Coordinates of C-alpha atoms and ligand atoms in Angstrom, one line a residue:
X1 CA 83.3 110.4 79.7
X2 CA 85.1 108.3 82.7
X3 CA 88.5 108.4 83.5
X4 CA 89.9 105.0 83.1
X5 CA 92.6 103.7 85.9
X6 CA 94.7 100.8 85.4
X7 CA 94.9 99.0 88.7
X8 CA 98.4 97.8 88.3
X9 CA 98.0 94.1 90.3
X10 CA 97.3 90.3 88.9
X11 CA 96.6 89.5 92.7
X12 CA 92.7 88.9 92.5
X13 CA 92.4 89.7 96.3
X14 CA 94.4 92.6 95.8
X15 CA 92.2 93.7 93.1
X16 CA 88.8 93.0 95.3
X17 CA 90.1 94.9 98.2
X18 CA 90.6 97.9 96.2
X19 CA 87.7 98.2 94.0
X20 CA 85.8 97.7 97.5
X21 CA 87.5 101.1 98.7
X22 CA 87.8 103.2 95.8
X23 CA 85.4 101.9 93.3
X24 CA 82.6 104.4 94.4
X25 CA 84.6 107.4 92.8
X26 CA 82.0 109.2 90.6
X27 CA 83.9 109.5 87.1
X28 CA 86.8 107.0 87.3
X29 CA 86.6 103.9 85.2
X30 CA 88.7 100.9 86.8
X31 CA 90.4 98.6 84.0
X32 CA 91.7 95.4 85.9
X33 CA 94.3 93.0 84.6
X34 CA 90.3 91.4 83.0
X35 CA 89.5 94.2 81.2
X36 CA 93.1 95.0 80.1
X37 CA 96.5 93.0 79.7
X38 CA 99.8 94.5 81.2
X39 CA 103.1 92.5 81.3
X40 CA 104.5 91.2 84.8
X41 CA 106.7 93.5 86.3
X42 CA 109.7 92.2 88.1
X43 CA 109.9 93.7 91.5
X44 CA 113.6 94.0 92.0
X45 CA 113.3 97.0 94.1
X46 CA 114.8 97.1 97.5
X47 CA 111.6 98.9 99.2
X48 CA 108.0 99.2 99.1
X49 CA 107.9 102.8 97.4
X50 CA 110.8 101.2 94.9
X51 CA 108.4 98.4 93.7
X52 CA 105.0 100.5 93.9
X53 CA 107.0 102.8 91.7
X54 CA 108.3 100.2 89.0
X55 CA 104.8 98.9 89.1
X56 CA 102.4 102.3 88.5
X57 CA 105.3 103.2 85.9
X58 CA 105.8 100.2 84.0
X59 CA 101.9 100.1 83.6
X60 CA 101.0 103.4 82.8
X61 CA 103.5 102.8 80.2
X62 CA 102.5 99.7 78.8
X63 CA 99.2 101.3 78.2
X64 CA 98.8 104.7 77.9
X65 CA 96.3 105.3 80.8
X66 CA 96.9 106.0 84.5
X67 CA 98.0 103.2 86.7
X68 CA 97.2 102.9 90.0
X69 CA 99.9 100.0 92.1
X70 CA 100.4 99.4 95.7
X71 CA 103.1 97.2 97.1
X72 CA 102.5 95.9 101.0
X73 CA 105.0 94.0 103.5
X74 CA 104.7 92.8 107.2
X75 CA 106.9 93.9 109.0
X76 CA 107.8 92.1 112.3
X77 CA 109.6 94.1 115.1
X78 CA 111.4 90.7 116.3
X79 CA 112.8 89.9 112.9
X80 CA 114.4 93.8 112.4
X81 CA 111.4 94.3 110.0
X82 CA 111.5 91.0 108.0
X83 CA 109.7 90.0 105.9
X84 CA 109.0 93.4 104.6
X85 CA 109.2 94.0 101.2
X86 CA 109.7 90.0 100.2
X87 CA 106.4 89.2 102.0
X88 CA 105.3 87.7 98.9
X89 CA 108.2 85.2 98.6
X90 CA 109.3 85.0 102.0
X91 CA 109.5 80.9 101.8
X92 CA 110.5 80.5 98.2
X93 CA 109.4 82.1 95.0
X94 CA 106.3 80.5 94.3
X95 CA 103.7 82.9 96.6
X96 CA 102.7 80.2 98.8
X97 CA 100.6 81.8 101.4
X98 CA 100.8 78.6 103.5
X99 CA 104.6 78.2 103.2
X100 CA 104.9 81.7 104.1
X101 CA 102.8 81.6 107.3
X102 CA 104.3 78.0 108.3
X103 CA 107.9 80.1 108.1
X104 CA 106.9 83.0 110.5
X105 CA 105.3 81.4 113.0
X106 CA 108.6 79.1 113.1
X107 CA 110.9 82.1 113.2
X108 CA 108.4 83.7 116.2
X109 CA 108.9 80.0 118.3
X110 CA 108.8 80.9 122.2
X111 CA 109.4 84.7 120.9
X112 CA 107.5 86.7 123.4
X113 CA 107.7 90.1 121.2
X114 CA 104.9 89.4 118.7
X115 CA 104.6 93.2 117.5
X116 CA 104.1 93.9 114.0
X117 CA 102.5 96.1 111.3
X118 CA 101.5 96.1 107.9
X119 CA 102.8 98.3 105.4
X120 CA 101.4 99.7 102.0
X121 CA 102.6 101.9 99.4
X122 CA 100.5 103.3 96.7
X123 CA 101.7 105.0 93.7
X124 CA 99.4 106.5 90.9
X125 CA 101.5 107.0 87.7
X126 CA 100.6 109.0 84.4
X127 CA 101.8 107.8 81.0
X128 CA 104.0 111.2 81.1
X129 CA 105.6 110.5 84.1
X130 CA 103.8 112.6 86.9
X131 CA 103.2 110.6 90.0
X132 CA 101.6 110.3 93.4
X133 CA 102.5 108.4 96.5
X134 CA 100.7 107.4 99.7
X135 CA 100.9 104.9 102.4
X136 CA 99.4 103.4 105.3
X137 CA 100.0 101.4 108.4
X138 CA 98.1 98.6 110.5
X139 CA 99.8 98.0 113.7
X140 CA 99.0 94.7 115.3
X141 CA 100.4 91.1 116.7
X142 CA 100.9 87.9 115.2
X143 CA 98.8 85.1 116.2
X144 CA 100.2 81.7 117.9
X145 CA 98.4 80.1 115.3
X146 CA 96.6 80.5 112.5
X147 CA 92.6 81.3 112.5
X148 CA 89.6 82.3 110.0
X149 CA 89.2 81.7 106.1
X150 CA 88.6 85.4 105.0
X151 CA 91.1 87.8 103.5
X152 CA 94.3 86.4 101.9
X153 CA 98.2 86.3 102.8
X154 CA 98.7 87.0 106.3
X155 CA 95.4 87.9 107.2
X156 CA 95.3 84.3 109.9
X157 CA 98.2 85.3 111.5
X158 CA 97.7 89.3 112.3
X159 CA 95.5 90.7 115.0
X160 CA 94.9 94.1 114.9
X161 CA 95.9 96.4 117.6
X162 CA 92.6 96.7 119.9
X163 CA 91.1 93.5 118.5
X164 CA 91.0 89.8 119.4
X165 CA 90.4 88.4 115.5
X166 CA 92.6 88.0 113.2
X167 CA 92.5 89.6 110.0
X168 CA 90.8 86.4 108.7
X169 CA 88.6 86.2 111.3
X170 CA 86.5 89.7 110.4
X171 CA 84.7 90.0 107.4
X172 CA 85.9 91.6 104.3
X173 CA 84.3 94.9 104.9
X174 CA 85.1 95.0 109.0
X175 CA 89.1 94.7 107.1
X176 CA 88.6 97.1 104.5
X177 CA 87.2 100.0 107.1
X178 CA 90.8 99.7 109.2
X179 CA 93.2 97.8 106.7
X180 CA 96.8 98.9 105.9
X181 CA 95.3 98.8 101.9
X182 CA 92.3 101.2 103.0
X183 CA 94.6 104.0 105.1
X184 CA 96.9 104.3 101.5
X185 CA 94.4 104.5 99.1
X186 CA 92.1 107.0 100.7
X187 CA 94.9 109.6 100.5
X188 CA 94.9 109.0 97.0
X189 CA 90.8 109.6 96.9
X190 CA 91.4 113.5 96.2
X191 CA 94.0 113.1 93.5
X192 CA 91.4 110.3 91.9
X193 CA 88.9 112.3 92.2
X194 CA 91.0 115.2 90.6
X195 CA 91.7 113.3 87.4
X196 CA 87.8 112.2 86.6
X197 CA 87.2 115.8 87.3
X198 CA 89.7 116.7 84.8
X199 CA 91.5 118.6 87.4
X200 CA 94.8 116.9 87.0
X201 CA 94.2 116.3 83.0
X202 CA 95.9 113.0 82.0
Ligands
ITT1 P1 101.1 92.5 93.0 O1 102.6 92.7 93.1 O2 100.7 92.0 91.6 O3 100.3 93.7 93.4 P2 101.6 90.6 95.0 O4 100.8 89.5 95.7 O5 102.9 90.2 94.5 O6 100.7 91.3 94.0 P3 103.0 92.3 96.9 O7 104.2 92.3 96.1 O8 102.5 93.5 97.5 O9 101.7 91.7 96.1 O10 103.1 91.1 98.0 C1 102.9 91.2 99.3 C2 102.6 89.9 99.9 O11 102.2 90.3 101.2 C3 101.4 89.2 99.4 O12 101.7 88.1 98.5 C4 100.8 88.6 100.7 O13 101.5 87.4 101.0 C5 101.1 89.7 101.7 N1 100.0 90.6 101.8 C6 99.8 91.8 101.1 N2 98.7 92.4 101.5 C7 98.2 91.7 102.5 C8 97.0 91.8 103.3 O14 96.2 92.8 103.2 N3 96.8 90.8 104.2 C9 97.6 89.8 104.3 N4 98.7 89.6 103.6 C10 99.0 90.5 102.7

């Protein structure tokens, strides 16, 4: 019988990205927020880990099975690491991709130091408590503007170190072989691949 992990996200993209890198795993059974319901979990923590943790946690929780969350910020060397973890809300509560985007590349006006990098924090959590963390970097730029309709978030603005596309630009499978996403979840492929084994017993 499969292992069943929770993925611990309502963000569809989110959710497409990481079935896309760890859905292969022989033996694991991946419950989304369409196969399962989970309450919103108010991330109040200060950093990435904090949130990924309250996340996994709160989900694994909720419904008696592993959990698997992953919290990601950009972080821009010429705003001291902003937006970081309130990447999602950077212009206001509401998520606005747009807004958000609009805001940076205001901040980053006739700022010559474009450097940044994205960020992700993955936590798997068992209903008892036991937990795993991993994380991963994509160092890059941000654009002058914004190009290409793939991806989601800041994908139009970030160009990856060594490339001349944005995220947006490359195809979902050209992001998910170097993304920030990919780099943190394939630490966790072991530990995945422990529990449907029966390894790590849940
Ligand atoms: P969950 O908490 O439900 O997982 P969320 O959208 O709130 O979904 P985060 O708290 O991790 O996710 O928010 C991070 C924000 O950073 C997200 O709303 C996007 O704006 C942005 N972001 C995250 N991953 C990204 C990626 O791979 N490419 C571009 N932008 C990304």
């Amino acid at each position: 019988m499969a292992a069943k992990v929770v993925l611990a996200t309502k963000n569809p993209h989110k959710v497409e990205e990481i079935l896309a890198i760890l859905g292969d795993i022989p033996g694991i059974e991946w419950l989304t927020f369409r196969e399962i319901s989970f309450s919103d979990v108010e991330e109040v923590g200060e950093t990435l880990e904090e949130n990924a943790v309250l996340k996994a946690t709160a989900v694994a929780r909720e419904t008696g099975l592993p959990a698997l969350a992953e919290d990601t910020g950009l972080e821009v060397e010429a705003l001291g690491g902003a937006p970081g973890v309130r990447s999602a809300r950077f212009a206001g509560e509401d998520k606005d991709y747009r807004a958000n985007n609009e805001k940076l590349l205001r901040l980053l006006e006739g700022v010559r130091n474009r450097r940044a990098r994205f960020h992700t924090v993955a936590v798997l959590a068992l209903p008892d408590g036991r937990m795993w963390k991993t994380e991963g970097v994509l160092k890059g730029k941000i654009a002058e503007a914004p190009r290409g309709e793939h991806g989601f978030g800041y994908d139009p603005l970030f160009v990856p170190e060594g490339e001349t596309r944005t995220l947006a630009e490359m195809l979902p499978e050209e992001k998910n072989v170097i993304s920030h996403r990919r780099r943190a979840l394939e630490a966790m492929r072991t530990i995945l691949q422990n529990l449907a084994t029966g390894v790590i017993l849940a």
